[in-house]
Amino acid sequence: MRRLRLRVPREDGSLFCVAPFEGWPEQTRSNQQLLNQSARMIAGLSLASYRRLARAEALDAAARYLGEFGQNTPTPSEGPLVVTSHQPELFHNGVWIKAFGASRLAQRLEGCSLNVLIDTDLLSSTVVPIPTGTVGATLLSFTPFDASGPEVPYEERTVLDEKTFSRFGETVAKQLGSLVEKPLIQEFWRRVVHHGKRTDRIGERFAAGRRDLERTMDCANLEVPLSRLCRTNSFGRLAAEMILRAPEVARTHNRLLLEYRRLNHIKSRHHPFPDLAIEKDRVEVPLWCWSGKRPQRKHLVVRTTEDAIELLAESEVVATLPKAGDIGELAEAIAKLKGIKLRPRAILTTLFLRLGLADFFIHGIGGGKYDELTDAFLEEFWGVEPPHFGILSGTNLLPAASQLGPDPRQELSARLRDMTWNPDRFLDDLFLEREPISSWIERKYELMEQSDGTRHERRARYREFRQLNDQLRPFIQSEIDDLKERLDQLSERRQGDEALRSREFPFCLHPRGSIDKLSLALDARLVPAAS
């Protein structure tokens, strides 16, 4: 298992990737040769057959899904399939650039690109931090786009307060004021609200509005929610294999997770995700389980008896399946389940997308880091050589960040440190001739000239040095107190200004030129210059 060292890019307009962009086309072709001709058995089929099934089902599901929103569907190609994924949230431009990377690479290879909406993850907050005011006096307003509600997957989360939702774009535009010239928010939100006629799901509205914008930016990916792919036979077969081989899955998963934590010096047993539980007759598998009536995600646990397979949402039996003779039969039984949803957890999601669909997969920094573990699972569990993948991210700061001057607190903080440790430098001349002050200062200089001695003697000098500073400091205490008050006032005013330097603001708060800057940098590195 290799260890990747990944760092978030800091400079505005900078791109980050692990594999050089120029090498992505060749890595894609290498992946095709590796995977599309493999006879390794996956989910009861040869890997090559499984990939043909998964790809056909995914492209069909994506075309149907986009058709529901009245959006033009890019024509699927027989060429390479480039895949990326993310939650359908208001993410920052460093995430958004993955969609442009997938589209550009597919165009270069005369293939097609697919973005998978990870709507099986939770929508944990309906509040967005919005910078308001002016440069030098910026504040953060935490503005809701909907009423708060229970933490449920995006797949289940509907808009609860249509009035608040519809006004969010206008509210944010007013809050931004002069900080951002021509932000995308109004154009984007008009499209988001328009798609409210077709869906009441928050994540689907966000994604549909974003796709509309992308179509005006030469970025035309196919797109489909992961929940739709979970209805396919290819996913059902993968879930069936996890259930049938539950003990082996859990043991392999936990052993590799232990190695990953050791390699990355991680002490927490919950990072990057917890071990799968293995008890006497119950084994946890990397799947979520919930029902439409109770959409809170639960860990799926498998209990196998002599004549049946019981599925438990943690401790509650939610389904009983016949003990199938092979993966195909069990997949058919899973497909017939009513009211129960099986969804992949993080590692299985990535395995499904990389192994079943993608000729080349583009991660962000977070997903790319834990794919060290995914690669190891592919080799250990299925004996498949891991395919290449890319890691792509970038940084856009709001344009107002460039107007921020140097932070005056740095100079004042340095002065405060100096006053604390060298109070004699700030004494009025009248004090310098007074006793015992003059004797204390003279003794300080004597101590500063003494550098040698035993460890005990050096400690004694340090203690005396501090004592002399403590005796001198009260004579400038009022100046120290004034300086601390100024620093507190500046810190309160600068908090919002410091936030302007964050890369985490949603893409829709930026002007169009921000993502264009990253996209052009990507084009320059991925596409050869014309001769």
Short mmCIF file of C-alpha atoms in Angstrom, two decimals:
data_model
loop_
_atom_site.label_atom_id
_atom_site.label_comp_id
_atom_site.label_asym_id
_atom_site.label_seq_id
_atom_site.Cartn_x
_atom_site.Cartn_y
_atom_site.Cartn_z
CA MET A 1 0.00 0.00 0.00
CA ARG A 2 1.52 3.32 -1.06
CA ARG A 3 1.24 6.56 0.87
CA LEU A 4 0.09 9.66 -0.99
CA ARG A 5 1.06 13.10 0.29
CA LEU A 6 -1.60 15.55 -0.88
CA ARG A 7 -1.70 19.28 -0.19
CA VAL A 8 -4.46 21.78 -0.90
CA PRO A 9 -3.30 24.44 -3.40
CA ARG A 10 -3.14 27.87 -1.76
CA GLU A 11 -2.46 30.38 -4.53
CA ASP A 12 -5.43 31.90 -6.34
CA GLY A 13 -5.89 30.32 -9.77
CA SER A 14 -3.61 27.37 -9.02
CA LEU A 15 -4.32 23.78 -10.06
CA PHE A 16 -3.28 20.60 -8.29
CA CYS A 17 -2.98 17.07 -9.57
CA VAL A 18 -0.96 13.99 -8.63
CA ALA A 19 -0.52 12.44 -12.07
CA PRO A 20 0.54 15.02 -14.72
CA PHE A 21 -2.39 16.08 -16.90
CA GLU A 22 -0.39 15.32 -19.99
CA GLY A 23 -0.28 11.65 -18.96
CA TRP A 24 -4.02 11.17 -18.47
CA PRO A 25 -4.82 10.11 -22.06
CA GLU A 26 -2.16 7.40 -22.04
CA GLN A 27 -3.23 6.22 -18.57
CA THR A 28 -6.81 5.97 -19.84
CA ARG A 29 -5.75 3.75 -22.72
CA SER A 30 -3.70 1.64 -20.32
CA ASN A 31 -6.75 1.21 -18.06
CA GLN A 32 -8.87 0.08 -20.99
CA GLN A 33 -6.37 -2.58 -21.93
CA LEU A 34 -6.08 -3.71 -18.32
CA LEU A 35 -9.79 -3.87 -17.46
CA ASN A 36 -11.82 -4.40 -20.62
CA GLN A 37 -10.09 -7.65 -21.50
CA SER A 38 -9.76 -9.08 -18.00
CA ALA A 39 -11.13 -12.54 -17.22
CA ARG A 40 -11.09 -11.92 -13.43
CA MET A 41 -14.46 -12.71 -11.88
CA ILE A 42 -16.40 -9.78 -10.41
CA ALA A 43 -19.95 -10.09 -9.10
CA GLY A 44 -20.38 -13.45 -10.83
CA LEU A 45 -19.16 -12.25 -14.26
CA SER A 46 -15.82 -11.77 -15.92
CA LEU A 47 -14.59 -8.24 -15.29
CA ALA A 48 -14.84 -7.43 -19.00
CA SER A 49 -18.49 -8.60 -19.11
CA TYR A 50 -19.32 -6.83 -15.86
CA ARG A 51 -17.95 -3.55 -17.19
CA ARG A 52 -19.95 -3.82 -20.43
CA LEU A 53 -23.11 -4.36 -18.38
CA ALA A 54 -22.39 -1.56 -15.89
CA ARG A 55 -21.46 0.94 -18.59
CA ALA A 56 -24.55 0.27 -20.69
CA GLU A 57 -26.84 0.57 -17.65
CA ALA A 58 -25.15 3.75 -16.40
CA LEU A 59 -25.27 5.55 -19.75
CA ASP A 60 -28.92 4.60 -20.20
CA ALA A 61 -29.77 5.77 -16.66
CA ALA A 62 -27.93 9.08 -17.23
CA ALA A 63 -29.71 9.76 -20.53
CA ARG A 64 -33.10 9.06 -18.95
CA TYR A 65 -32.28 11.23 -15.92
CA LEU A 66 -31.20 14.26 -17.95
CA GLY A 67 -34.24 13.83 -20.15
CA GLU A 68 -36.45 14.29 -17.09
CA PHE A 69 -35.00 17.79 -16.71
CA GLY A 70 -35.35 18.71 -20.36
CA GLN A 71 -31.58 19.00 -20.71
CA ASN A 72 -29.72 18.05 -23.85
CA THR A 73 -27.98 14.72 -23.50
CA PRO A 74 -24.43 14.42 -24.84
CA THR A 75 -24.37 11.56 -27.31
CA PRO A 76 -22.71 8.53 -25.68
CA SER A 77 -19.60 7.40 -27.50
CA GLU A 78 -17.94 4.03 -27.90
CA GLY A 79 -14.73 5.76 -26.84
CA PRO A 80 -13.34 5.94 -23.30
CA LEU A 81 -15.65 6.79 -20.40
CA VAL A 82 -14.22 9.39 -18.01
CA VAL A 83 -15.97 9.48 -14.63
CA THR A 84 -15.95 11.82 -11.65
CA SER A 85 -18.31 12.27 -8.71
CA HIS A 86 -19.30 14.48 -5.79
CA GLN A 87 -22.22 15.23 -3.51
CA PRO A 88 -24.91 17.45 -5.11
CA GLU A 89 -24.07 20.40 -2.87
CA LEU A 90 -22.95 24.00 -3.24
CA PHE A 91 -19.29 23.10 -3.49
CA HIS A 92 -16.30 25.37 -4.16
CA ASN A 93 -14.52 25.81 -7.48
CA GLY A 94 -11.77 23.37 -6.49
CA VAL A 95 -14.43 20.65 -6.64
CA TRP A 96 -16.19 22.05 -9.70
CA ILE A 97 -13.01 21.89 -11.80
CA LYS A 98 -13.29 18.07 -11.75
CA ALA A 99 -16.34 18.33 -14.01
CA PHE A 100 -14.35 20.42 -16.49
CA GLY A 101 -11.43 18.01 -16.26
CA ALA A 102 -13.67 15.06 -17.08
CA SER A 103 -15.28 16.88 -19.99
CA ARG A 104 -11.96 18.06 -21.45
CA LEU A 105 -10.33 14.64 -21.20
CA ALA A 106 -13.33 12.95 -22.84
CA GLN A 107 -13.25 15.48 -25.68
CA ARG A 108 -9.54 14.87 -26.16
CA LEU A 109 -10.09 11.08 -26.34
CA GLU A 110 -13.30 11.29 -28.41
CA GLY A 111 -15.11 9.54 -25.59
CA CYS A 112 -17.76 10.64 -23.11
CA SER A 113 -17.76 11.90 -19.54
CA LEU A 114 -20.06 11.06 -16.65
CA ASN A 115 -20.52 12.84 -13.32
CA VAL A 116 -22.13 10.75 -10.59
CA LEU A 117 -24.09 12.64 -7.94
CA ILE A 118 -23.35 11.03 -4.56
CA ASP A 119 -26.86 11.60 -3.27
CA THR A 120 -26.46 8.79 -0.73
CA ASP A 121 -24.45 11.17 1.50
CA LEU A 122 -26.11 13.35 4.12
CA LEU A 123 -27.23 16.94 3.73
CA SER A 124 -25.98 18.12 7.10
CA SER A 125 -26.59 21.89 6.92
CA THR A 126 -28.90 24.31 5.10
CA VAL A 127 -26.81 27.37 5.96
CA VAL A 128 -24.18 29.02 3.73
CA PRO A 129 -21.56 31.56 4.95
CA ILE A 130 -21.86 34.73 2.86
CA PRO A 131 -19.34 37.61 3.06
CA THR A 132 -20.99 41.01 3.44
CA GLY A 133 -19.86 44.62 3.86
CA THR A 134 -16.72 46.01 2.25
CA VAL A 135 -13.06 45.08 2.02
CA GLY A 136 -11.51 46.05 5.35
CA ALA A 137 -14.84 45.72 7.14
CA THR A 138 -16.16 42.33 6.04
CA LEU A 139 -18.56 40.23 8.07
CA LEU A 140 -19.91 36.73 7.52
CA SER A 141 -23.66 36.20 7.32
CA PHE A 142 -24.82 32.61 7.76
CA THR A 143 -27.75 32.50 5.38
CA PRO A 144 -30.21 29.57 5.07
CA PHE A 145 -31.46 28.27 1.72
CA ASP A 146 -34.10 26.14 3.46
CA ALA A 147 -35.51 25.38 6.88
CA SER A 148 -33.41 23.01 8.97
CA GLY A 149 -34.53 19.41 9.11
CA PRO A 150 -33.37 15.92 10.04
CA GLU A 151 -30.03 14.75 8.65
CA VAL A 152 -31.03 12.45 5.81
CA PRO A 153 -29.38 11.55 2.49
CA TYR A 154 -29.72 14.01 -0.40
CA GLU A 155 -31.73 11.30 -2.13
CA GLU A 156 -34.48 11.80 0.47
CA ARG A 157 -34.13 15.51 1.34
CA THR A 158 -36.91 17.68 -0.06
CA VAL A 159 -37.31 21.45 0.21
CA LEU A 160 -39.19 22.25 3.41
CA ASP A 161 -39.61 26.03 3.01
CA GLU A 162 -40.18 27.01 -0.63
CA LYS A 163 -40.41 30.71 0.24
CA THR A 164 -36.96 30.80 1.84
CA PHE A 165 -35.57 28.63 -0.94
CA SER A 166 -36.87 30.80 -3.78
CA ARG A 167 -35.53 34.02 -2.23
CA PHE A 168 -32.04 32.71 -1.45
CA GLY A 169 -30.43 33.92 -4.67
CA GLU A 170 -31.75 37.47 -4.33
CA THR A 171 -30.85 37.55 -0.63
CA VAL A 172 -27.27 36.44 -1.28
CA ALA A 173 -26.78 38.90 -4.17
CA LYS A 174 -27.77 41.78 -1.86
CA GLN A 175 -25.48 40.52 0.89
CA LEU A 176 -22.50 40.28 -1.43
CA GLY A 177 -23.08 43.86 -2.55
CA SER A 178 -19.91 45.41 -3.96
CA LEU A 179 -17.65 42.61 -2.70
CA VAL A 180 -18.24 40.52 -5.84
CA GLU A 181 -19.02 42.05 -9.22
CA LYS A 182 -21.51 40.01 -11.26
CA PRO A 183 -21.54 36.84 -9.14
CA LEU A 184 -23.08 33.71 -10.65
CA ILE A 185 -25.65 33.42 -7.85
CA GLN A 186 -28.57 35.19 -9.53
CA GLU A 187 -28.25 33.40 -12.87
CA PHE A 188 -27.61 30.09 -11.12
CA TRP A 189 -30.45 30.43 -8.63
CA ARG A 190 -32.95 31.42 -11.32
CA ARG A 191 -32.15 28.10 -12.99
CA VAL A 192 -32.30 26.20 -9.69
CA VAL A 193 -35.76 27.57 -8.92
CA HIS A 194 -36.89 26.80 -12.48
CA HIS A 195 -36.03 23.12 -11.98
CA GLY A 196 -38.21 23.11 -8.87
CA LYS A 197 -41.06 22.37 -11.28
CA ARG A 198 -39.47 18.98 -11.96
CA THR A 199 -38.20 17.91 -8.53
CA ASP A 200 -38.62 18.76 -4.86
CA ARG A 201 -35.16 17.31 -3.99
CA ILE A 202 -32.66 19.98 -2.94
CA GLY A 203 -29.65 18.18 -4.38
CA GLU A 204 -31.32 17.56 -7.73
CA ARG A 205 -32.25 21.25 -8.04
CA PHE A 206 -28.67 22.32 -7.25
CA ALA A 207 -27.27 19.85 -9.79
CA ALA A 208 -29.72 20.79 -12.54
CA GLY A 209 -28.98 24.51 -12.18
CA ARG A 210 -25.25 23.84 -12.25
CA ARG A 211 -25.58 21.68 -15.40
CA ASP A 212 -27.36 24.57 -17.12
CA LEU A 213 -24.39 26.80 -16.35
CA GLU A 214 -21.90 24.18 -17.52
CA ARG A 215 -23.65 23.92 -20.90
CA THR A 216 -22.75 27.59 -21.44
CA MET A 217 -19.09 26.89 -20.54
CA ASP A 218 -18.27 24.10 -23.00
CA CYS A 219 -18.66 21.49 -20.26
CA ALA A 220 -21.23 18.86 -21.23
CA ASN A 221 -21.09 15.79 -19.01
CA LEU A 222 -23.64 13.08 -18.68
CA GLU A 223 -24.90 13.02 -15.10
CA VAL A 224 -26.81 10.60 -12.90
CA PRO A 225 -27.46 10.20 -9.17
CA LEU A 226 -25.81 7.22 -7.49
CA SER A 227 -29.25 6.23 -6.20
CA ARG A 228 -30.35 5.63 -9.81
CA LEU A 229 -27.33 3.41 -10.45
CA CYS A 230 -28.23 1.43 -7.35
CA ARG A 231 -31.36 0.25 -9.20
CA THR A 232 -29.26 -1.44 -11.89
CA ASN A 233 -28.42 -5.11 -12.20
CA SER A 234 -24.69 -4.33 -12.16
CA PHE A 235 -24.91 -2.70 -8.75
CA GLY A 236 -27.28 -5.40 -7.48
CA ARG A 237 -24.72 -8.05 -8.42
CA LEU A 238 -21.97 -6.17 -6.58
CA ALA A 239 -24.14 -5.82 -3.47
CA ALA A 240 -24.99 -9.53 -3.71
CA GLU A 241 -21.29 -10.45 -3.75
CA MET A 242 -20.67 -8.30 -0.66
CA ILE A 243 -23.52 -10.10 1.13
CA LEU A 244 -22.59 -13.63 0.03
CA ARG A 245 -18.92 -13.14 0.93
CA ALA A 246 -19.56 -10.97 3.99
CA PRO A 247 -16.99 -12.56 6.37
CA GLU A 248 -14.22 -12.37 3.77
CA VAL A 249 -15.18 -8.82 2.83
CA ALA A 250 -15.09 -7.64 6.44
CA ARG A 251 -11.81 -9.36 7.31
CA THR A 252 -10.06 -8.02 4.19
CA HIS A 253 -11.49 -4.53 4.73
CA ASN A 254 -10.41 -4.37 8.38
CA ARG A 255 -6.92 -5.76 7.78
CA LEU A 256 -6.23 -3.24 5.03
CA LEU A 257 -7.74 -0.43 7.08
CA LEU A 258 -5.38 -1.27 9.93
CA GLU A 259 -2.43 -1.12 7.53
CA TYR A 260 -3.65 2.20 6.09
CA ARG A 261 -3.85 3.74 9.57
CA ARG A 262 -0.40 2.45 10.47
CA LEU A 263 1.12 3.78 7.25
CA ASN A 264 -0.49 7.21 7.69
CA HIS A 265 0.10 7.41 11.47
CA ILE A 266 -3.63 7.57 12.23
CA LYS A 267 -4.64 6.73 15.80
CA SER A 268 -8.40 7.19 15.48
CA ARG A 269 -10.37 4.00 14.82
CA HIS A 270 -12.99 6.04 12.98
CA HIS A 271 -10.71 7.54 10.32
CA PRO A 272 -11.02 7.44 7.36
CA PHE A 273 -14.01 5.23 8.32
CA PRO A 274 -14.71 2.64 11.03
CA ASP A 275 -13.93 -1.08 10.91
CA LEU A 276 -16.72 -3.42 9.81
CA ALA A 277 -18.15 -5.22 12.82
CA ILE A 278 -17.69 -9.00 12.99
CA GLU A 279 -19.63 -10.88 15.66
CA LYS A 280 -20.56 -14.54 16.14
CA ASP A 281 -23.22 -14.90 13.46
CA ARG A 282 -23.42 -11.32 12.23
CA VAL A 283 -21.12 -9.49 9.85
CA GLU A 284 -21.29 -5.84 8.80
CA VAL A 285 -20.79 -5.09 5.08
CA PRO A 286 -19.93 -1.77 3.35
CA LEU A 287 -23.54 -0.91 2.55
CA TRP A 288 -26.10 1.51 3.97
CA CYS A 289 -29.69 0.49 4.55
CA TRP A 290 -32.83 2.58 5.07
CA SER A 291 -36.48 2.80 4.10
CA GLY A 292 -38.53 5.60 2.60
CA LYS A 293 -40.54 5.88 5.81
CA ARG A 294 -37.41 5.99 7.97
CA PRO A 295 -34.68 7.56 5.82
CA GLN A 296 -31.96 7.56 8.48
CA ARG A 297 -28.94 5.61 7.25
CA LYS A 298 -28.09 2.39 9.09
CA HIS A 299 -25.16 0.02 8.72
CA LEU A 300 -26.17 -3.16 6.91
CA VAL A 301 -25.46 -6.36 8.82
CA VAL A 302 -25.72 -9.86 7.35
CA ARG A 303 -26.75 -12.96 9.28
CA THR A 304 -26.71 -16.28 7.41
CA THR A 305 -28.80 -19.19 8.66
CA GLU A 306 -29.13 -22.72 7.26
CA ASP A 307 -31.77 -21.76 4.71
CA ALA A 308 -31.83 -17.95 4.50
CA ILE A 309 -29.88 -14.71 4.57
CA GLU A 310 -31.16 -12.08 6.97
CA LEU A 311 -30.45 -8.40 6.36
CA LEU A 312 -30.36 -6.21 9.45
CA ALA A 313 -30.37 -2.43 9.74
CA GLU A 314 -27.80 -2.63 12.55
CA SER A 315 -29.86 -4.74 14.99
CA GLU A 316 -33.31 -4.80 13.33
CA VAL A 317 -34.15 -7.47 10.73
CA VAL A 318 -35.46 -5.63 7.65
CA ALA A 319 -35.44 -8.38 5.02
CA THR A 320 -34.99 -12.11 4.61
CA LEU A 321 -33.57 -13.45 1.34
CA PRO A 322 -33.52 -17.05 0.14
CA LYS A 323 -30.10 -18.67 0.29
CA ALA A 324 -29.22 -18.26 -3.38
CA GLY A 325 -27.04 -20.61 -5.31
CA ASP A 326 -25.14 -17.84 -7.05
CA ILE A 327 -24.70 -14.08 -7.20
CA GLY A 328 -27.15 -13.61 -10.06
CA GLU A 329 -30.02 -15.27 -8.13
CA LEU A 330 -29.30 -13.20 -5.02
CA ALA A 331 -29.15 -9.99 -7.10
CA GLU A 332 -32.61 -10.79 -8.48
CA ALA A 333 -33.91 -11.31 -4.95
CA ILE A 334 -32.40 -7.99 -3.82
CA ALA A 335 -34.04 -6.22 -6.77
CA LYS A 336 -37.45 -7.47 -5.58
CA LEU A 337 -37.11 -5.98 -2.09
CA LYS A 338 -39.90 -3.50 -1.35
CA GLY A 339 -39.43 -0.44 0.83
CA ILE A 340 -35.77 -1.18 1.60
CA LYS A 341 -32.89 0.70 0.01
CA LEU A 342 -29.36 -0.68 -0.15
CA ARG A 343 -26.71 1.94 -0.92
CA PRO A 344 -22.90 1.68 -1.04
CA ARG A 345 -20.71 3.25 1.60
CA ALA A 346 -17.60 5.24 0.62
CA ILE A 347 -15.19 2.46 -0.30
CA LEU A 348 -17.79 0.42 -2.20
CA THR A 349 -18.96 3.52 -4.08
CA THR A 350 -15.45 4.11 -5.36
CA LEU A 351 -14.94 0.43 -6.16
CA PHE A 352 -18.15 0.37 -8.19
CA LEU A 353 -17.34 3.53 -10.15
CA ARG A 354 -13.68 2.76 -10.82
CA LEU A 355 -14.01 -0.97 -11.42
CA GLY A 356 -17.39 -1.09 -13.14
CA LEU A 357 -17.70 2.15 -15.09
CA ALA A 358 -14.64 4.29 -15.53
CA ASP A 359 -11.87 4.00 -18.05
CA PHE A 360 -10.37 6.89 -16.09
CA PHE A 361 -11.64 8.24 -12.76
CA ILE A 362 -10.98 11.76 -11.46
CA HIS A 363 -10.87 12.21 -7.70
CA GLY A 364 -10.63 15.30 -5.55
CA ILE A 365 -8.01 15.49 -2.83
CA GLY A 366 -10.14 13.77 -0.16
CA GLY A 367 -11.23 10.82 -2.27
CA GLY A 368 -7.78 10.42 -3.80
CA LYS A 369 -6.23 10.04 -0.37
CA TYR A 370 -8.29 7.09 0.80
CA ASP A 371 -8.11 5.39 -2.59
CA GLU A 372 -4.80 3.96 -1.40
CA LEU A 373 -7.12 1.65 0.52
CA THR A 374 -9.37 1.02 -2.48
CA ASP A 375 -6.39 -0.03 -4.58
CA ALA A 376 -5.26 -2.47 -1.92
CA PHE A 377 -8.78 -3.97 -1.68
CA LEU A 378 -8.94 -4.47 -5.46
CA GLU A 379 -5.70 -6.44 -5.41
CA GLU A 380 -6.37 -8.42 -2.24
CA PHE A 381 -10.04 -9.30 -2.71
CA TRP A 382 -10.39 -9.72 -6.47
CA GLY A 383 -6.79 -10.00 -7.62
CA VAL A 384 -7.26 -7.04 -9.96
CA GLU A 385 -4.37 -4.72 -10.69
CA PRO A 386 -5.61 -1.23 -9.71
CA PRO A 387 -6.32 1.07 -12.67
CA HIS A 388 -4.76 4.53 -12.85
CA PHE A 389 -6.80 7.44 -11.54
CA GLY A 390 -6.32 11.20 -11.48
CA ILE A 391 -6.54 13.66 -8.61
CA LEU A 392 -7.60 17.17 -9.56
CA SER A 393 -8.33 20.25 -7.48
CA GLY A 394 -7.78 23.97 -7.65
CA THR A 395 -8.11 27.20 -5.73
CA ASN A 396 -10.16 30.27 -6.54
CA LEU A 397 -10.36 33.14 -4.05
CA LEU A 398 -13.08 35.74 -4.27
CA PRO A 399 -11.71 38.72 -6.26
CA ALA A 400 -12.03 40.98 -3.20
CA ALA A 401 -9.30 38.95 -1.49
CA SER A 402 -6.71 40.57 -3.76
CA GLN A 403 -7.64 43.97 -2.30
CA LEU A 404 -6.73 42.99 1.24
CA GLY A 405 -3.66 44.84 2.48
CA PRO A 406 -1.13 43.51 4.98
CA ASP A 407 -2.57 42.58 8.33
CA PRO A 408 -1.71 45.35 10.86
CA ARG A 409 -2.07 42.84 13.67
CA GLN A 410 1.23 41.22 12.73
CA GLU A 411 3.22 44.35 13.53
CA LEU A 412 1.23 45.03 16.70
CA SER A 413 1.55 41.42 17.87
CA ALA A 414 5.32 41.59 17.39
CA ARG A 415 5.41 44.80 19.44
CA LEU A 416 3.32 43.14 22.19
CA ARG A 417 5.76 40.21 22.36
CA ASP A 418 8.66 42.63 22.59
CA MET A 419 6.97 44.60 25.39
CA THR A 420 6.31 41.37 27.26
CA TRP A 421 9.88 40.01 27.07
CA ASN A 422 11.84 43.27 26.87
CA PRO A 423 9.87 45.84 28.89
CA ASP A 424 13.07 47.83 29.57
CA ARG A 425 13.16 48.87 25.89
CA PHE A 426 9.90 50.76 26.31
CA LEU A 427 10.54 52.52 29.64
CA ASP A 428 10.42 56.28 29.76
CA ASP A 429 13.86 57.86 30.16
CA LEU A 430 12.84 59.14 33.60
CA PHE A 431 12.62 55.56 34.86
CA LEU A 432 15.97 54.44 33.54
CA GLU A 433 17.97 56.38 36.17
CA ARG A 434 15.84 55.30 39.11
CA GLU A 435 16.66 52.56 41.56
CA PRO A 436 16.02 49.67 41.65
CA ILE A 437 15.02 49.87 37.97
CA SER A 438 18.48 50.74 36.72
CA SER A 439 19.98 47.84 38.72
CA TRP A 440 17.42 45.40 37.30
CA ILE A 441 18.23 46.47 33.74
CA GLU A 442 21.97 46.22 34.38
CA ARG A 443 21.48 42.72 35.77
CA LYS A 444 19.50 41.70 32.65
CA TYR A 445 22.39 42.65 30.41
CA GLU A 446 24.83 40.75 32.62
CA LEU A 447 22.67 37.61 32.29
CA MET A 448 22.41 38.05 28.51
CA GLU A 449 26.20 38.01 28.21
CA GLN A 450 26.46 34.73 30.14
CA SER A 451 25.98 31.88 27.64
CA ASP A 452 27.99 29.04 29.16
CA GLY A 453 27.48 27.00 32.29
CA THR A 454 25.85 23.81 33.43
CA ARG A 455 22.23 22.93 32.69
CA HIS A 456 21.31 23.87 36.27
CA GLU A 457 23.06 27.26 35.90
CA ARG A 458 21.31 28.00 32.58
CA ARG A 459 17.90 27.24 34.15
CA ALA A 460 18.70 29.49 37.08
CA ARG A 461 19.64 32.34 34.70
CA TYR A 462 16.37 31.87 32.78
CA ARG A 463 14.31 32.01 35.98
CA GLU A 464 16.11 35.17 37.12
CA PHE A 465 15.68 36.73 33.66
CA ARG A 466 11.92 36.15 33.77
CA GLN A 467 11.73 37.51 37.32
CA LEU A 468 13.46 40.74 36.24
CA ASN A 469 11.02 41.14 33.32
CA ASP A 470 8.08 40.59 35.68
CA GLN A 471 9.46 43.35 37.93
CA LEU A 472 9.94 45.79 35.05
CA ARG A 473 6.66 45.12 33.20
CA PRO A 474 4.27 46.95 35.59
CA PHE A 475 5.94 50.26 34.62
CA ILE A 476 4.58 49.89 31.06
CA GLN A 477 1.40 47.91 31.89
CA SER A 478 -0.95 50.66 30.74
CA GLU A 479 0.71 50.66 27.29
CA ILE A 480 0.43 46.86 27.15
CA ASP A 481 -3.28 47.01 28.03
CA ASP A 482 -3.93 49.65 25.34
CA LEU A 483 -2.14 47.53 22.75
CA LYS A 484 -4.14 44.41 23.68
CA GLU A 485 -7.38 46.37 23.34
CA ARG A 486 -6.37 47.58 19.87
CA LEU A 487 -5.54 44.01 18.85
CA ASP A 488 -8.92 42.75 20.09
CA GLN A 489 -10.73 45.44 18.12
CA LEU A 490 -8.74 44.69 14.99
CA SER A 491 -9.31 40.94 15.34
CA GLU A 492 -13.06 41.46 15.50
CA ARG A 493 -13.01 43.65 12.39
CA ARG A 494 -10.56 41.44 10.48
CA GLN A 495 -12.39 38.15 11.05
CA GLY A 496 -14.55 38.63 7.97
CA ASP A 497 -11.60 39.92 5.94
CA GLU A 498 -9.63 36.80 6.76
CA ALA A 499 -12.58 34.71 5.57
CA LEU A 500 -12.22 36.34 2.14
CA ARG A 501 -8.96 34.41 1.78
CA SER A 502 -10.83 31.09 1.99
CA ARG A 503 -11.15 28.80 -1.06
CA GLU A 504 -14.28 27.20 0.40
CA PHE A 505 -16.94 29.67 -0.74
CA PRO A 506 -19.51 28.04 -3.08
CA PHE A 507 -18.93 28.38 -6.82
CA CYS A 508 -22.07 30.46 -7.21
CA LEU A 509 -20.63 33.33 -5.12
CA HIS A 510 -17.83 33.81 -7.65
CA PRO A 511 -18.02 35.66 -10.96
CA ARG A 512 -17.84 33.50 -14.07
CA GLY A 513 -14.22 34.54 -14.59
CA SER A 514 -13.05 32.57 -11.54
CA ILE A 515 -13.83 29.09 -12.88
CA ASP A 516 -12.76 30.27 -16.34
CA LYS A 517 -9.31 30.96 -14.90
CA LEU A 518 -8.99 27.37 -13.65
CA SER A 519 -10.52 25.91 -16.81
CA LEU A 520 -8.10 27.78 -19.07
CA ALA A 521 -5.16 26.63 -16.94
CA LEU A 522 -6.44 23.06 -17.33
CA ASP A 523 -6.81 23.43 -21.11
CA ALA A 524 -3.28 24.74 -21.43
CA ARG A 525 -1.88 21.64 -19.74
CA LEU A 526 -4.16 18.92 -21.07
CA VAL A 527 -4.65 19.93 -24.70
CA PRO A 528 -1.56 20.27 -26.90
CA ALA A 529 -1.04 23.73 -28.36
CA ALA A 530 -1.96 24.08 -32.04
CA SER A 531 1.04 24.02 -34.34
#
